[in-house]
PDB file of C-alpha atoms in Angstrom:
ATOM      1  CA  MET H   1      30.104  91.915 -81.323  1.00 47.00           C
ATOM      2  CA  VAL H   2      31.209  88.341 -81.967  1.00 57.00           C
ATOM      3  CA  LEU H   3      27.692  86.887 -81.830  1.00 63.00           C
ATOM      4  CA  GLY H   4      26.546  89.274 -84.559  1.00 87.00           C
ATOM      5  CA  LYS H   5      29.261  88.054 -86.913  1.00 90.00           C
ATOM      6  CA  THR H   6      28.622  84.436 -86.019  1.00 92.00           C
ATOM      7  CA  LEU H   7      24.903  84.883 -86.684  1.00 92.00           C
ATOM      8  CA  ILE H   8      25.639  86.463 -90.066  1.00 94.00           C
ATOM      9  CA  HIS H   9      28.068  83.667 -90.931  1.00 95.00           C
ATOM     10  CA  GLY H  10      25.443  81.096 -89.913  1.00 95.00           C
ATOM     11  CA  VAL H  11      22.935  82.714 -92.259  1.00 95.00           C
ATOM     12  CA  TYR H  12      25.553  82.802 -95.040  1.00 96.00           C
ATOM     13  CA  VAL H  13      26.281  79.105 -94.519  1.00 96.00           C
ATOM     14  CA  LEU H  14      22.601  78.203 -94.811  1.00 96.00           C
ATOM     15  CA  CYS H  15      22.183  80.403 -97.897  1.00 95.00           C
ATOM     16  CA  TYR H  16      25.209  78.775 -99.529  1.00 96.00           C
ATOM     17  CA  LEU H  17      23.909  75.279 -98.807  1.00 96.00           C
ATOM     18  CA  SER H  18      20.480  76.242-100.148  1.00 95.00           C
ATOM     19  CA  ARG H  19      22.007  77.186-103.504  1.00 95.00           C
ATOM     20  CA  GLN H  20      23.389  73.674-103.986  1.00 94.00           C
ATOM     21  CA  GLU H  21      21.471  71.079-105.938  1.00 92.00           C
ATOM     22  CA  ARG H  22      19.096  69.215-103.628  1.00 90.00           C
ATOM     23  CA  GLY H  23      20.886  66.365-101.865  1.00 89.00           C
ATOM     24  CA  THR H  24      24.368  67.675-102.679  1.00 93.00           C
ATOM     25  CA  VAL H  25      26.821  67.163 -99.826  1.00 96.00           C
ATOM     26  CA  VAL H  26      29.337  69.995 -99.364  1.00 96.00           C
ATOM     27  CA  SER H  27      32.579  69.774 -97.362  1.00 96.00           C
ATOM     28  CA  SER H  28      33.208  72.173 -94.501  1.00 95.00           C
ATOM     29  CA  GLU H  29      36.267  73.442 -96.373  1.00 96.00           C
ATOM     30  CA  ALA H  30      34.137  74.348 -99.399  1.00 96.00           C
ATOM     31  CA  VAL H  31      31.637  76.097 -97.129  1.00 97.00           C
ATOM     32  CA  ALA H  32      34.447  78.023 -95.414  1.00 97.00           C
ATOM     33  CA  GLN H  33      35.874  79.161 -98.725  1.00 97.00           C
ATOM     34  CA  ALA H  34      32.467  80.183-100.091  1.00 96.00           C
ATOM     35  CA  VAL H  35      31.512  82.111 -96.959  1.00 95.00           C
ATOM     36  CA  GLY H  36      34.974  83.602 -96.469  1.00 95.00           C
ATOM     37  CA  VAL H  37      35.701  82.344 -92.975  1.00 96.00           C
ATOM     38  CA  PRO H  38      38.466  80.132 -91.565  1.00 96.00           C
ATOM     39  CA  ALA H  39      37.758  76.400 -91.898  1.00 95.00           C
ATOM     40  CA  GLU H  40      37.666  75.864 -88.119  1.00 96.00           C
ATOM     41  CA  HIS H  41      35.050  78.616 -87.718  1.00 95.00           C
ATOM     42  CA  ALA H  42      32.935  77.081 -90.490  1.00 96.00           C
ATOM     43  CA  ARG H  43      33.159  73.661 -88.810  1.00 95.00           C
ATOM     44  CA  LYS H  44      31.969  75.119 -85.491  1.00 95.00           C
ATOM     45  CA  ILE H  45      29.049  76.877 -87.174  1.00 96.00           C
ATOM     46  CA  LEU H  46      28.118  73.733 -89.111  1.00 96.00           C
ATOM     47  CA  GLN H  47      28.295  71.658 -85.931  1.00 95.00           C
ATOM     48  CA  SER H  48      26.010  74.128 -84.126  1.00 95.00           C
ATOM     49  CA  LEU H  49      23.572  74.209 -87.036  1.00 96.00           C
ATOM     50  CA  GLY H  50      23.642  70.407 -87.110  1.00 96.00           C
ATOM     51  CA  SER H  51      22.910  70.130 -83.384  1.00 95.00           C
ATOM     52  CA  ALA H  52      19.895  72.388 -83.956  1.00 95.00           C
ATOM     53  CA  GLY H  53      18.679  70.179 -86.806  1.00 95.00           C
ATOM     54  CA  LEU H  54      19.152  72.852 -89.461  1.00 96.00           C
ATOM     55  CA  VAL H  55      21.806  70.941 -91.400  1.00 96.00           C
ATOM     56  CA  ALA H  56      22.585  67.252 -91.702  1.00 96.00           C
ATOM     57  CA  SER H  57      26.062  65.788 -91.771  1.00 94.00           C
ATOM     58  CA  VAL H  58      27.259  62.866 -93.838  1.00 94.00           C
ATOM     59  CA  ARG H  59      30.310  60.976 -92.624  1.00 93.00           C
ATOM     60  CA  GLY H  60      32.995  59.348 -94.675  1.00 90.00           C
ATOM     61  CA  ARG H  61      35.301  60.136 -97.548  1.00 89.00           C
ATOM     62  CA  ALA H  62      32.576  61.893 -99.560  1.00 87.00           C
ATOM     63  CA  GLY H  63      31.017  63.376 -96.418  1.00 92.00           C
ATOM     64  CA  GLY H  64      29.997  66.901 -95.678  1.00 95.00           C
ATOM     65  CA  PHE H  65      26.875  68.903 -94.970  1.00 96.00           C
ATOM     66  CA  LEU H  66      23.497  69.642 -96.534  1.00 95.00           C
ATOM     67  CA  LEU H  67      20.307  71.394 -95.487  1.00 94.00           C
ATOM     68  CA  SER H  68      17.907  69.382 -93.355  1.00 94.00           C
ATOM     69  CA  ARG H  69      14.904  71.287 -94.693  1.00 91.00           C
ATOM     70  CA  GLU H  70      14.054  74.064 -97.110  1.00 91.00           C
ATOM     71  CA  LEU H  71      15.631  77.411 -96.257  1.00 90.00           C
ATOM     72  CA  GLU H  72      12.210  79.094 -96.346  1.00 92.00           C
ATOM     73  CA  GLN H  73      11.261  76.984 -93.315  1.00 94.00           C
ATOM     74  CA  VAL H  74      14.180  78.273 -91.210  1.00 94.00           C
ATOM     75  CA  SER H  75      13.816  81.411 -89.098  1.00 93.00           C
ATOM     76  CA  VAL H  76      16.599  83.790 -88.140  1.00 91.00           C
ATOM     77  CA  LEU H  77      15.671  83.097 -84.518  1.00 91.00           C
ATOM     78  CA  GLU H  78      16.459  79.402 -85.047  1.00 94.00           C
ATOM     79  CA  VAL H  79      19.866  80.326 -86.464  1.00 94.00           C
ATOM     80  CA  LEU H  80      20.503  82.712 -83.563  1.00 92.00           C
ATOM     81  CA  GLU H  81      19.579  80.054 -81.018  1.00 92.00           C
ATOM     82  CA  ALA H  82      21.793  77.516 -82.814  1.00 93.00           C
ATOM     83  CA  VAL H  83      24.951  79.625 -82.923  1.00 92.00           C
ATOM     84  CA  SER H  84      24.593  81.597 -79.675  1.00 86.00           C
ATOM     85  CA  PRO H  85      25.952  80.380 -76.364  1.00 72.00           C
ATOM     86  CA  PRO H  86      23.368  79.398 -73.744  1.00 68.00           C
ATOM     87  CA  VAL H  87      22.277  82.265 -71.521  1.00 63.00           C
ATOM     88  CA  ALA H  88      22.366  81.612 -67.783  1.00 58.00           C
ATOM     89  CA  GLN H  89      19.143  82.442 -65.980  1.00 61.00           C
ATOM     90  CA  ASP H  90      19.043  83.842 -62.462  1.00 63.00           C
ATOM     91  CA  ASP H  91      16.844  81.961 -60.026  1.00 59.00           C
TER      92      ASP H  91
END
């Protein structure tokens, strides 16, 4: 199941970012290498996590990503909702 792997990778990304010194900005390439996923996949996960407010992005030459809040304040459900595609509801 693709969603299962994406959820696990999302959790790995957040765990990796949480191990960085507070305020440290990490490039998507560094995240990809640390988590063991292709760079494009890491960028998509980071973008999804950013849209959900779980990570913040910093633009520019020294840009990258960092946690928006402490990892202990993030639920697995939030990660699942961030990385999963929207589910269509029947009327």
